[in-house]
PDB file of C-alpha atoms and ligand atoms in Angstrom:
ATOM      1  CA  MET A  25      -0.079   0.080   0.153  1.00 54.00           C
ATOM      2  CA  SER A  26       1.386   3.564  -0.733  1.00 66.00           C
ATOM      3  CA  ASP A  27       2.439   5.752   2.094  1.00 79.00           C
ATOM      4  CA  VAL A  28       1.970   8.833  -0.058  1.00 88.00           C
ATOM      5  CA  VAL A  29      -0.984  11.070   1.497  1.00 93.00           C
ATOM      6  CA  SER A  30      -3.289  12.495  -1.006  1.00 97.00           C
ATOM      7  CA  PRO A  31      -3.184  16.507  -0.810  1.00 97.00           C
ATOM      8  CA  PHE A  32      -7.338  16.005  -0.603  1.00 98.00           C
ATOM      9  CA  ASP A  33      -6.976  13.935   2.423  1.00 98.00           C
ATOM     10  CA  LEU A  34      -8.766  15.304   5.258  1.00 98.00           C
ATOM     11  CA  SER A  35      -7.926  12.500   7.867  1.00 98.00           C
ATOM     12  CA  GLY A  36      -7.694  13.912  11.568  1.00 97.00           C
ATOM     13  CA  LYS A  37      -9.553  17.148  10.548  1.00 98.00           C
ATOM     14  CA  ALA A  38     -12.181  19.097  12.330  1.00 99.00           C
ATOM     15  CA  ALA A  39     -14.843  20.839  10.138  1.00 99.00           C
ATOM     16  CA  LEU A  40     -17.846  23.614  11.042  1.00 99.00           C
ATOM     17  CA  VAL A  41     -20.211  24.037   8.431  1.00 99.00           C
ATOM     18  CA  THR A  42     -23.181  26.214   8.828  1.00 99.00           C
ATOM     19  CA  GLY A  43     -26.494  25.371   7.175  1.00 98.00           C
ATOM     20  CA  GLY A  44     -25.502  21.478   7.406  1.00 98.00           C
ATOM     21  CA  GLY A  45     -29.159  20.752   8.059  1.00 98.00           C
ATOM     22  CA  ARG A  46     -29.731  20.039   4.272  1.00 98.00           C
ATOM     23  CA  GLY A  47     -29.231  20.761   0.476  1.00 98.00           C
ATOM     24  CA  LEU A  48     -25.654  21.900  -0.281  1.00 99.00           C
ATOM     25  CA  GLY A  49     -24.197  21.626   3.244  1.00 99.00           C
ATOM     26  CA  ARG A  50     -25.366  18.582   4.134  1.00 99.00           C
ATOM     27  CA  ALA A  51     -23.564  17.667   0.843  1.00 99.00           C
ATOM     28  CA  MET A  52     -20.318  18.725   1.996  1.00 99.00           C
ATOM     29  CA  ALA A  53     -20.686  17.654   5.571  1.00 99.00           C
ATOM     30  CA  VAL A  54     -20.789  14.264   4.242  1.00 99.00           C
ATOM     31  CA  GLY A  55     -18.187  14.872   1.830  1.00 99.00           C
ATOM     32  CA  PHE A  56     -15.754  16.259   4.365  1.00 99.00           C
ATOM     33  CA  ALA A  57     -16.597  13.032   6.417  1.00 99.00           C
ATOM     34  CA  GLN A  58     -15.593  10.778   3.381  1.00 98.00           C
ATOM     35  CA  ALA A  59     -12.595  12.419   2.966  1.00 98.00           C
ATOM     36  CA  GLY A  60     -11.692  11.784   6.528  1.00 98.00           C
ATOM     37  CA  ALA A  61     -13.063  14.945   8.489  1.00 99.00           C
ATOM     38  CA  ASP A  62     -15.306  14.981  11.962  1.00 99.00           C
ATOM     39  CA  VAL A  63     -17.878  17.392  11.818  1.00 99.00           C
ATOM     40  CA  ILE A  64     -20.115  19.997  13.545  1.00 99.00           C
ATOM     41  CA  VAL A  65     -23.213  21.514  11.653  1.00 99.00           C
ATOM     42  CA  VAL A  66     -25.198  24.257  12.668  1.00 99.00           C
ATOM     43  CA  ALA A  67     -28.637  24.967  11.586  1.00 99.00           C
ATOM     44  CA  ARG A  68     -32.109  25.612  13.122  1.00 98.00           C
ATOM     45  CA  ARG A  69     -34.076  22.547  12.357  1.00 98.00           C
ATOM     46  CA  GLU A  70     -32.885  20.065  14.568  1.00 98.00           C
ATOM     47  CA  ASP A  71     -34.641  17.145  12.634  1.00 98.00           C
ATOM     48  CA  ASP A  72     -32.528  18.132   9.598  1.00 98.00           C
ATOM     49  CA  LEU A  73     -29.225  18.229  11.634  1.00 99.00           C
ATOM     50  CA  ALA A  74     -29.981  14.966  13.274  1.00 99.00           C
ATOM     51  CA  GLU A  75     -29.795  13.059   9.620  1.00 99.00           C
ATOM     52  CA  THR A  76     -26.650  14.885   8.458  1.00 99.00           C
ATOM     53  CA  VAL A  77     -25.421  13.834  11.948  1.00 99.00           C
ATOM     54  CA  ARG A  78     -26.389   9.965  10.627  1.00 99.00           C
ATOM     55  CA  LEU A  79     -25.216  10.384   7.575  1.00 99.00           C
ATOM     56  CA  VAL A  80     -21.718  11.426   8.091  1.00 99.00           C
ATOM     57  CA  ASN A  81     -21.543   8.476  11.188  1.00 98.00           C
ATOM     58  CA  ALA A  82     -22.759   6.216   8.210  1.00 98.00           C
ATOM     59  CA  ALA A  83     -19.373   7.751   6.302  1.00 98.00           C
ATOM     60  CA  GLY A  84     -17.376   6.642   9.250  1.00 98.00           C
ATOM     61  CA  ARG A  85     -16.852   9.971  11.061  1.00 98.00           C
ATOM     62  CA  GLU A  86     -18.180  11.514  14.693  1.00 98.00           C
ATOM     63  CA  ALA A  87     -20.627  14.441  14.070  1.00 99.00           C
ATOM     64  CA  HIS A  88     -22.312  16.967  16.655  1.00 98.00           C
ATOM     65  CA  ALA A  89     -25.453  19.254  15.877  1.00 99.00           C
ATOM     66  CA  VAL A  90     -25.443  22.592  17.175  1.00 99.00           C
ATOM     67  CA  ALA A  91     -29.150  23.817  16.693  1.00 98.00           C
ATOM     68  CA  GLY A  92     -29.168  27.741  16.213  1.00 98.00           C
ATOM     69  CA  ASP A  93     -29.626  30.625  13.964  1.00 99.00           C
ATOM     70  CA  VAL A  94     -26.579  32.277  12.551  1.00 99.00           C
ATOM     71  CA  THR A  95     -27.881  35.911  12.945  1.00 98.00           C
ATOM     72  CA  ASP A  96     -27.836  35.104  16.738  1.00 98.00           C
ATOM     73  CA  PRO A  97     -24.203  36.668  17.709  1.00 98.00           C
ATOM     74  CA  ALA A  98     -24.162  34.096  20.689  1.00 98.00           C
ATOM     75  CA  VAL A  99     -24.552  30.966  18.336  1.00 99.00           C
ATOM     76  CA  ALA A 100     -20.973  31.259  16.227  1.00 99.00           C
ATOM     77  CA  PRO A 101     -18.440  31.274  19.294  1.00 98.00           C
ATOM     78  CA  HIS A 102     -20.989  28.521  20.877  1.00 98.00           C
ATOM     79  CA  ALA A 103     -20.463  26.439  17.472  1.00 99.00           C
ATOM     80  CA  VAL A 104     -16.898  26.719  17.314  1.00 99.00           C
ATOM     81  CA  GLU A 105     -16.562  25.617  21.202  1.00 98.00           C
ATOM     82  CA  ALA A 106     -18.253  22.961  20.177  1.00 98.00           C
ATOM     83  CA  CYS A 107     -15.941  21.739  17.920  1.00 98.00           C
ATOM     84  CA  VAL A 108     -13.177  22.449  19.870  1.00 98.00           C
ATOM     85  CA  ARG A 109     -14.763  20.254  22.665  1.00 98.00           C
ATOM     86  CA  GLU A 110     -15.536  17.649  21.003  1.00 98.00           C
ATOM     87  CA  PHE A 111     -12.389  17.154  18.668  1.00 98.00           C
ATOM     88  CA  GLY A 112      -9.744  19.091  20.176  1.00 98.00           C
ATOM     89  CA  ARG A 113      -9.571  21.257  16.818  1.00 98.00           C
ATOM     90  CA  ILE A 114     -11.084  22.995  14.355  1.00 98.00           C
ATOM     91  CA  ASP A 115      -9.554  23.101  11.043  1.00 98.00           C
ATOM     92  CA  ILE A 116     -12.151  24.175   8.141  1.00 99.00           C
ATOM     93  CA  LEU A 117     -14.966  26.547   8.404  1.00 99.00           C
ATOM     94  CA  VAL A 118     -17.433  26.740   6.107  1.00 99.00           C
ATOM     95  CA  ASN A 119     -20.221  29.702   5.893  1.00 99.00           C
ATOM     96  CA  ASN A 120     -22.844  28.227   3.684  1.00 99.00           C
ATOM     97  CA  ALA A 121     -26.331  29.036   5.841  1.00 99.00           C
ATOM     98  CA  GLY A 122     -27.851  31.206   3.321  1.00 98.00           C
ATOM     99  CA  LEU A 123     -31.483  32.769   2.622  1.00 98.00           C
ATOM    100  CA  LEU A 124     -32.632  34.070  -0.632  1.00 98.00           C
ATOM    101  CA  THR A 125     -35.682  36.137  -0.957  1.00 96.00           C
ATOM    102  CA  VAL A 126     -37.185  37.635  -4.206  1.00 95.00           C
ATOM    103  CA  GLY A 127     -39.433  40.555  -5.182  1.00 96.00           C
ATOM    104  CA  PRO A 128     -39.662  44.376  -6.640  1.00 98.00           C
ATOM    105  CA  ILE A 129     -36.926  46.431  -4.689  1.00 98.00           C
ATOM    106  CA  GLU A 130     -40.037  48.508  -3.810  1.00 98.00           C
ATOM    107  CA  GLU A 131     -42.032  46.242  -2.260  1.00 98.00           C
ATOM    108  CA  THR A 132     -39.286  44.757  -0.230  1.00 97.00           C
ATOM    109  CA  PRO A 133     -39.582  46.316   3.544  1.00 98.00           C
ATOM    110  CA  ALA A 134     -35.993  47.364   4.843  1.00 98.00           C
ATOM    111  CA  GLU A 135     -35.954  44.652   7.278  1.00 98.00           C
ATOM    112  CA  ASP A 136     -36.643  41.988   5.049  1.00 98.00           C
ATOM    113  CA  TRP A 137     -34.150  43.410   2.650  1.00 98.00           C
ATOM    114  CA  LEU A 138     -31.376  43.205   5.833  1.00 98.00           C
ATOM    115  CA  LYS A 139     -32.333  40.097   7.313  1.00 98.00           C
ATOM    116  CA  VAL A 140     -30.916  38.558   3.921  1.00 98.00           C
ATOM    117  CA  LEU A 141     -27.762  40.464   4.504  1.00 98.00           C
ATOM    118  CA  ASP A 142     -27.888  39.802   8.194  1.00 99.00           C
ATOM    119  CA  VAL A 143     -27.779  35.636   7.376  1.00 99.00           C
ATOM    120  CA  ASN A 144     -25.520  35.550   4.450  1.00 98.00           C
ATOM    121  CA  LEU A 145     -23.303  38.287   4.825  1.00 98.00           C
ATOM    122  CA  MET A 146     -23.259  39.315   8.879  1.00 98.00           C
ATOM    123  CA  GLY A 147     -23.652  35.234   9.508  1.00 99.00           C
ATOM    124  CA  THR A 148     -20.058  34.605   7.293  1.00 99.00           C
ATOM    125  CA  TYR A 149     -18.321  37.474   9.205  1.00 99.00           C
ATOM    126  CA  ARG A 150     -19.622  36.170  12.090  1.00 99.00           C
ATOM    127  CA  PHE A 151     -18.465  32.874  12.465  1.00 99.00           C
ATOM    128  CA  CYS A 152     -15.020  34.032  11.022  1.00 99.00           C
ATOM    129  CA  ALA A 153     -14.696  36.665  13.374  1.00 99.00           C
ATOM    130  CA  ALA A 154     -15.276  33.798  16.306  1.00 99.00           C
ATOM    131  CA  VAL A 155     -12.951  31.135  14.638  1.00 98.00           C
ATOM    132  CA  ALA A 156      -9.934  33.544  14.199  1.00 98.00           C
ATOM    133  CA  LYS A 157      -8.500  33.123  17.485  1.00 98.00           C
ATOM    134  CA  ALA A 158      -8.225  29.252  16.806  1.00 98.00           C
ATOM    135  CA  PHE A 159      -7.160  29.494  13.621  1.00 98.00           C
ATOM    136  CA  LYS A 160      -4.139  32.019  14.383  1.00 98.00           C
ATOM    137  CA  GLN A 161      -3.047  30.294  17.242  1.00 97.00           C
ATOM    138  CA  GLN A 162      -2.411  27.223  15.544  1.00 96.00           C
ATOM    139  CA  GLY A 163      -1.208  28.628  12.570  1.00 98.00           C
ATOM    140  CA  SER A 164      -3.644  27.454   9.749  1.00 98.00           C
ATOM    141  CA  GLY A 165      -7.295  27.057   8.737  1.00 99.00           C
ATOM    142  CA  LYS A 166      -9.596  26.891   5.964  1.00 99.00           C
ATOM    143  CA  VAL A 167     -12.371  29.254   5.125  1.00 99.00           C
ATOM    144  CA  VAL A 168     -14.506  28.279   2.191  1.00 99.00           C
ATOM    145  CA  ASN A 169     -17.721  30.929   1.892  1.00 99.00           C
ATOM    146  CA  ILE A 170     -20.676  29.835  -0.153  1.00 99.00           C
ATOM    147  CA  ALA A 171     -21.370  32.959  -2.463  1.00 99.00           C
ATOM    148  CA  SER A 172     -23.413  32.728  -5.814  1.00 98.00           C
ATOM    149  CA  VAL A 173     -23.207  33.432  -9.370  1.00 98.00           C
ATOM    150  CA  LEU A 174     -25.594  35.661  -8.359  1.00 98.00           C
ATOM    151  CA  GLY A 175     -22.871  37.330  -6.775  1.00 98.00           C
ATOM    152  CA  THR A 176     -20.978  37.880 -10.477  1.00 97.00           C
ATOM    153  CA  PHE A 177     -24.086  38.791 -12.259  1.00 95.00           C
ATOM    154  CA  GLY A 178     -27.283  40.360 -11.400  1.00 95.00           C
ATOM    155  CA  VAL A 179     -30.601  39.128 -12.056  1.00 94.00           C
ATOM    156  CA  GLY A 180     -33.845  41.313 -11.525  1.00 95.00           C
ATOM    157  CA  ASP A 181     -35.800  40.937  -8.163  1.00 96.00           C
ATOM    158  CA  ALA A 182     -32.988  39.891  -6.160  1.00 97.00           C
ATOM    159  CA  THR A 183     -31.131  43.165  -4.815  1.00 98.00           C
ATOM    160  CA  ALA A 184     -30.859  42.011  -1.336  1.00 98.00           C
ATOM    161  CA  TYR A 185     -29.338  38.416  -2.458  1.00 98.00           C
ATOM    162  CA  CYS A 186     -27.083  39.682  -5.423  1.00 98.00           C
ATOM    163  CA  THR A 187     -25.525  42.622  -2.838  1.00 98.00           C
ATOM    164  CA  ALA A 188     -25.339  39.746  -0.199  1.00 98.00           C
ATOM    165  CA  LYS A 189     -23.270  37.321  -2.387  1.00 98.00           C
ATOM    166  CA  ALA A 190     -21.276  39.968  -3.790  1.00 98.00           C
ATOM    167  CA  GLY A 191     -20.209  41.175  -0.236  1.00 99.00           C
ATOM    168  CA  VAL A 192     -19.144  37.636   0.639  1.00 99.00           C
ATOM    169  CA  MET A 193     -16.922  37.799  -2.191  1.00 99.00           C
ATOM    170  CA  GLY A 194     -15.501  41.094  -1.167  1.00 99.00           C
ATOM    171  CA  PHE A 195     -14.956  39.730   2.174  1.00 99.00           C
ATOM    172  CA  THR A 196     -13.570  36.718   1.106  1.00 99.00           C
ATOM    173  CA  ARG A 197     -10.669  38.541  -0.994  1.00 99.00           C
ATOM    174  CA  SER A 198     -10.357  41.196   1.832  1.00 99.00           C
ATOM    175  CA  LEU A 199      -9.827  38.403   4.360  1.00 99.00           C
ATOM    176  CA  ALA A 200      -7.647  35.858   2.757  1.00 99.00           C
ATOM    177  CA  VAL A 201      -5.378  38.821   2.318  1.00 99.00           C
ATOM    178  CA  GLU A 202      -5.619  39.599   5.983  1.00 98.00           C
ATOM    179  CA  TRP A 203      -5.038  36.164   6.863  1.00 99.00           C
ATOM    180  CA  ALA A 204      -2.584  34.493   4.176  1.00 98.00           C
ATOM    181  CA  PRO A 205       0.493  35.312   6.371  1.00 98.00           C
ATOM    182  CA  HIS A 206      -1.211  33.110   9.263  1.00 98.00           C
ATOM    183  CA  GLY A 207      -1.313  30.474   7.224  1.00 98.00           C
ATOM    184  CA  ILE A 208      -4.946  30.439   6.761  1.00 99.00           C
ATOM    185  CA  GLY A 209      -6.481  29.873   3.347  1.00 99.00           C
ATOM    186  CA  VAL A 210      -9.672  31.887   2.749  1.00 99.00           C
ATOM    187  CA  ASN A 211     -11.832  31.002  -0.535  1.00 99.00           C
ATOM    188  CA  ALA A 212     -15.154  31.224  -2.126  1.00 99.00           C
ATOM    189  CA  ILE A 213     -17.490  29.032  -3.985  1.00 99.00           C
ATOM    190  CA  ALA A 214     -20.107  30.571  -6.147  1.00 99.00           C
ATOM    191  CA  PRO A 215     -22.677  27.826  -7.264  1.00 98.00           C
ATOM    192  CA  GLY A 216     -24.906  28.164  -9.917  1.00 98.00           C
ATOM    193  CA  LEU A 217     -28.567  26.844  -9.896  1.00 98.00           C
ATOM    194  CA  PHE A 218     -28.233  23.697  -7.891  1.00 98.00           C
ATOM    195  CA  ASP A 219     -31.310  21.595  -7.049  1.00 98.00           C
ATOM    196  CA  THR A 220     -32.036  22.152  -3.484  1.00 98.00           C
ATOM    197  CA  ASP A 221     -34.903  23.480  -0.910  1.00 98.00           C
ATOM    198  CA  MET A 222     -33.900  27.078  -1.640  1.00 98.00           C
ATOM    199  CA  SER A 223     -34.032  26.647  -5.843  1.00 97.00           C
ATOM    200  CA  ALA A 224     -37.415  24.345  -5.801  1.00 97.00           C
ATOM    201  CA  GLY A 225     -39.618  27.238  -6.800  1.00 95.00           C
ATOM    202  CA  VAL A 226     -37.284  28.378  -9.483  1.00 94.00           C
ATOM    203  CA  ILE A 227     -36.859  24.710 -11.046  1.00 96.00           C
ATOM    204  CA  ALA A 228     -40.594  24.269 -10.776  1.00 97.00           C
ATOM    205  CA  ASN A 229     -41.197  27.459 -12.487  1.00 95.00           C
ATOM    206  CA  GLN A 230     -40.880  26.116 -16.589  1.00 97.00           C
ATOM    207  CA  ASP A 231     -40.492  29.440 -17.991  1.00 95.00           C
ATOM    208  CA  ALA A 232     -37.783  30.445 -15.810  1.00 93.00           C
ATOM    209  CA  TYR A 233     -36.078  27.094 -15.665  1.00 97.00           C
ATOM    210  CA  THR A 234     -36.052  26.966 -19.593  1.00 97.00           C
ATOM    211  CA  MET A 235     -34.474  30.153 -19.660  1.00 95.00           C
ATOM    212  CA  ILE A 236     -31.452  29.272 -17.269  1.00 96.00           C
ATOM    213  CA  MET A 237     -31.020  26.014 -18.536  1.00 97.00           C
ATOM    214  CA  ALA A 238     -30.189  27.915 -22.347  1.00 97.00           C
ATOM    215  CA  GLY A 239     -27.646  29.515 -20.325  1.00 97.00           C
ATOM    216  CA  ILE A 240     -25.972  26.625 -18.852  1.00 98.00           C
ATOM    217  CA  PRO A 241     -23.075  25.202 -21.169  1.00 98.00           C
ATOM    218  CA  ARG A 242     -23.139  21.835 -19.576  1.00 98.00           C
ATOM    219  CA  GLY A 243     -26.911  21.317 -20.129  1.00 97.00           C
ATOM    220  CA  ARG A 244     -27.962  20.870 -16.555  1.00 97.00           C
ATOM    221  CA  HIS A 245     -28.211  21.941 -13.200  1.00 98.00           C
ATOM    222  CA  GLY A 246     -26.198  21.176 -10.361  1.00 98.00           C
ATOM    223  CA  ARG A 247     -26.811  18.320  -7.867  1.00 98.00           C
ATOM    224  CA  PRO A 248     -25.384  18.888  -4.568  1.00 98.00           C
ATOM    225  CA  GLU A 249     -22.405  16.091  -4.781  1.00 98.00           C
ATOM    226  CA  ASP A 250     -21.554  18.305  -7.315  1.00 98.00           C
ATOM    227  CA  LEU A 251     -20.638  20.774  -5.242  1.00 98.00           C
ATOM    228  CA  VAL A 252     -18.434  18.305  -2.732  1.00 98.00           C
ATOM    229  CA  GLY A 253     -14.871  18.225  -5.117  1.00 98.00           C
ATOM    230  CA  THR A 254     -14.685  21.620  -5.145  1.00 99.00           C
ATOM    231  CA  ALA A 255     -15.206  21.986  -1.182  1.00 99.00           C
ATOM    232  CA  VAL A 256     -13.218  19.182  -0.255  1.00 99.00           C
ATOM    233  CA  TYR A 257     -10.070  20.751  -2.306  1.00 99.00           C
ATOM    234  CA  LEU A 258     -10.469  24.328  -0.795  1.00 99.00           C
ATOM    235  CA  ALA A 259     -10.651  22.723   2.885  1.00 99.00           C
ATOM    236  CA  SER A 260      -7.780  20.701   2.046  1.00 98.00           C
ATOM    237  CA  ALA A 261      -3.840  21.262   1.451  1.00 98.00           C
ATOM    238  CA  ALA A 262      -4.296  21.041  -2.280  1.00 98.00           C
ATOM    239  CA  SER A 263      -5.579  24.655  -2.061  1.00 98.00           C
ATOM    240  CA  ASP A 264      -2.836  25.855   0.271  1.00 98.00           C
ATOM    241  CA  HIS A 265      -1.154  28.272  -2.292  1.00 98.00           C
ATOM    242  CA  VAL A 266      -5.010  29.370  -3.203  1.00 98.00           C
ATOM    243  CA  ILE A 267      -5.905  32.556  -1.694  1.00 98.00           C
ATOM    244  CA  GLY A 268      -8.709  34.886  -1.986  1.00 98.00           C
ATOM    245  CA  GLN A 269     -10.512  33.156  -5.023  1.00 99.00           C
ATOM    246  CA  VAL A 270     -14.223  32.473  -5.713  1.00 99.00           C
ATOM    247  CA  VAL A 271     -14.552  29.237  -7.698  1.00 99.00           C
ATOM    248  CA  HIS A 272     -17.495  29.100 -10.017  1.00 98.00           C
ATOM    249  CA  VAL A 273     -19.429  25.910  -9.823  1.00 98.00           C
ATOM    250  CA  ASP A 274     -22.192  26.519 -12.216  1.00 98.00           C
ATOM    251  CA  GLY A 275     -21.878  24.068 -15.289  1.00 98.00           C
ATOM    252  CA  GLY A 276     -20.324  27.023 -17.406  1.00 98.00           C
ATOM    253  CA  ALA A 277     -22.902  29.855 -16.604  1.00 98.00           C
ATOM    254  CA  THR A 278     -20.805  32.301 -15.758  1.00 97.00           C
ATOM    255  CA  ILE A 279     -18.602  31.720 -18.735  1.00 96.00           C
ATOM    256  CA  ALA A 280     -21.271  31.676 -21.505  1.00 91.00           C
TER     257      ALA A 280
HETATM  258  N1  NAP B  16     -29.487  26.178  -4.546  1.00 78.64           N
HETATM  259  C1  NAP B  16     -29.081  26.915  -5.150  1.00 78.64           C
HETATM  260  O1  NAP B  16     -29.035  27.052  -6.583  1.00 78.64           O
HETATM  261  C2  NAP B  16     -27.750  27.902  -5.015  1.00 78.64           C
HETATM  262  C3  NAP B  16     -26.971  28.536  -6.001  1.00 78.64           C
HETATM  263  C4  NAP B  16     -26.073  29.391  -5.231  1.00 78.64           C
HETATM  264  C5  NAP B  16     -25.977  29.821  -4.172  1.00 78.64           C
HETATM  265  N2  NAP B  16     -26.357  28.928  -2.978  1.00 78.64           N
HETATM  266  C6  NAP B  16     -26.325  29.191  -1.821  1.00 78.64           C
HETATM  267  O2  NAP B  16     -25.931  27.591  -1.011  1.00 78.64           O
HETATM  268  C7  NAP B  16     -25.950  27.817   0.219  1.00 78.64           C
HETATM  269  C8  NAP B  16     -26.799  26.538   0.549  1.00 78.64           C
HETATM  270  O3  NAP B  16     -27.830  26.958   0.009  1.00 78.64           O
HETATM  271  P1  NAP B  16     -28.985  25.563  -0.082  1.00 78.64           P
HETATM  272  O4  NAP B  16     -29.500  25.286  -1.575  1.00 78.64           O
HETATM  273  O5  NAP B  16     -28.340  24.151   0.180  1.00 78.64           O
HETATM  274  O6  NAP B  16     -30.213  25.913   0.428  1.00 78.64           O
HETATM  275  P2  NAP B  16     -31.362  25.154   1.112  1.00 78.64           P
HETATM  276  O7  NAP B  16     -31.770  23.827   0.832  1.00 78.64           O
HETATM  277  O8  NAP B  16     -32.489  26.214   1.792  1.00 78.64           O
HETATM  278  O9  NAP B  16     -30.738  24.952   2.818  1.00 78.64           O
HETATM  279  C9  NAP B  16     -29.941  26.114   3.486  1.00 78.64           C
HETATM  280  C10 NAP B  16     -29.382  25.623   4.840  1.00 78.64           C
HETATM  281  O10 NAP B  16     -28.855  26.974   5.556  1.00 78.64           O
HETATM  282  C11 NAP B  16     -29.900  26.688   6.990  1.00 78.64           C
HETATM  283  N3  NAP B  16     -30.051  28.039   7.447  1.00 78.64           N
HETATM  284  C12 NAP B  16     -30.885  29.013   6.433  1.00 78.64           C
HETATM  285  N4  NAP B  16     -30.755  29.981   7.147  1.00 78.64           N
HETATM  286  C13 NAP B  16     -30.284  29.779   8.479  1.00 78.64           C
HETATM  287  C14 NAP B  16     -30.150  30.990  10.054  1.00 78.64           C
HETATM  288  N5  NAP B  16     -30.631  32.056   9.713  1.00 78.64           N
HETATM  289  N6  NAP B  16     -29.317  30.150  10.521  1.00 78.64           N
HETATM  290  C15 NAP B  16     -28.542  29.031  10.535  1.00 78.64           C
HETATM  291  N7  NAP B  16     -28.756  28.370   9.619  1.00 78.64           N
HETATM  292  C16 NAP B  16     -29.601  28.717   8.376  1.00 78.64           C
HETATM  293  C17 NAP B  16     -30.845  25.740   6.860  1.00 78.64           C
HETATM  294  O11 NAP B  16     -31.480  25.156   7.889  1.00 78.64           O
HETATM  295  P3  NAP B  16     -32.396  25.862   8.817  1.00 78.64           P
HETATM  296  O12 NAP B  16     -33.753  26.425   7.868  1.00 78.64           O
HETATM  297  O13 NAP B  16     -32.753  24.399   9.362  1.00 78.64           O
HETATM  298  O14 NAP B  16     -32.050  26.858   9.582  1.00 78.64           O
HETATM  299  C18 NAP B  16     -30.480  24.949   5.602  1.00 78.64           C
HETATM  300  O15 NAP B  16     -29.877  24.137   6.263  1.00 78.64           O
HETATM  301  C19 NAP B  16     -26.686  29.441   0.548  1.00 78.64           C
HETATM  302  O16 NAP B  16     -25.679  30.065   1.268  1.00 78.64           O
HETATM  303  C20 NAP B  16     -27.262  29.797  -1.008  1.00 78.64           C
HETATM  304  O17 NAP B  16     -27.372  31.049  -0.978  1.00 78.64           O
HETATM  305  C21 NAP B  16     -27.419  27.898  -3.527  1.00 78.64           C
END
């Protein structure tokens, strides 16, 4: 047997995934487990979290659920503490919890608009701030922020979401510069259309779906497992010299 360790190997690592209850977060949590990591998952619905924990266990790794809302400032420090308490370390942070709302700007109350920023952007800030001390002390760490192709190009009726995801991209580049000298890698993934609860309405809308499909060179929407390889790459030593990048995983939607 070869004793060469794959640069994508996550054995002995501990990962924290926000929004890990279902959809893309669950797929990444299970993918990290398959690559060797133990996992903490954060979301509000405990039944969803329990199912992700079960799937991680089935992949042979340990997992724990932290039920909480990423807009609650107490949740991020609590989740990071849980990771260090349970696994003795934290190596990977994935800021994936997200909220999409749609509607014309004049019909969107300011509090609804701010809520989208609070979950997608402030949530990312809160968890990065919470993990800073541990990552800097150990001189290593990986942050993977989940943005969106809607942070790169615009669609109507989604000003809050497009703003939040473009913000996640800028945040990623700034923190990447700040933390690179500490041995910490910060990058982002911008998914295109993926089949999850969040996108169910779009996929069910024949006209919208046909229009989106026409702009995807690969000819199909993403399945949650399509995101896993990129997430493992950005969470592993394989990406150590990749700093502040936004990797579009979108079947080619942003290059066509
Ligand atoms: N699906 C797509 O086509 C697509 C495309 C581009 C980008 N994205 C991004 O990918 C990420 C994952 O999306 P998804 O499609 O997997 O969505 P999803 O199926 O709706 O899952 C979202 C996850 O985030 C959690 N969450 C939402 N608000 C939260 C909050 N305030 N506090 C804690 N957890 C919260 C949800 O759990 P609870 O409800 O139990 O809290 C759930 O586990 C999001 O950032 C999204 O913007 C998705």
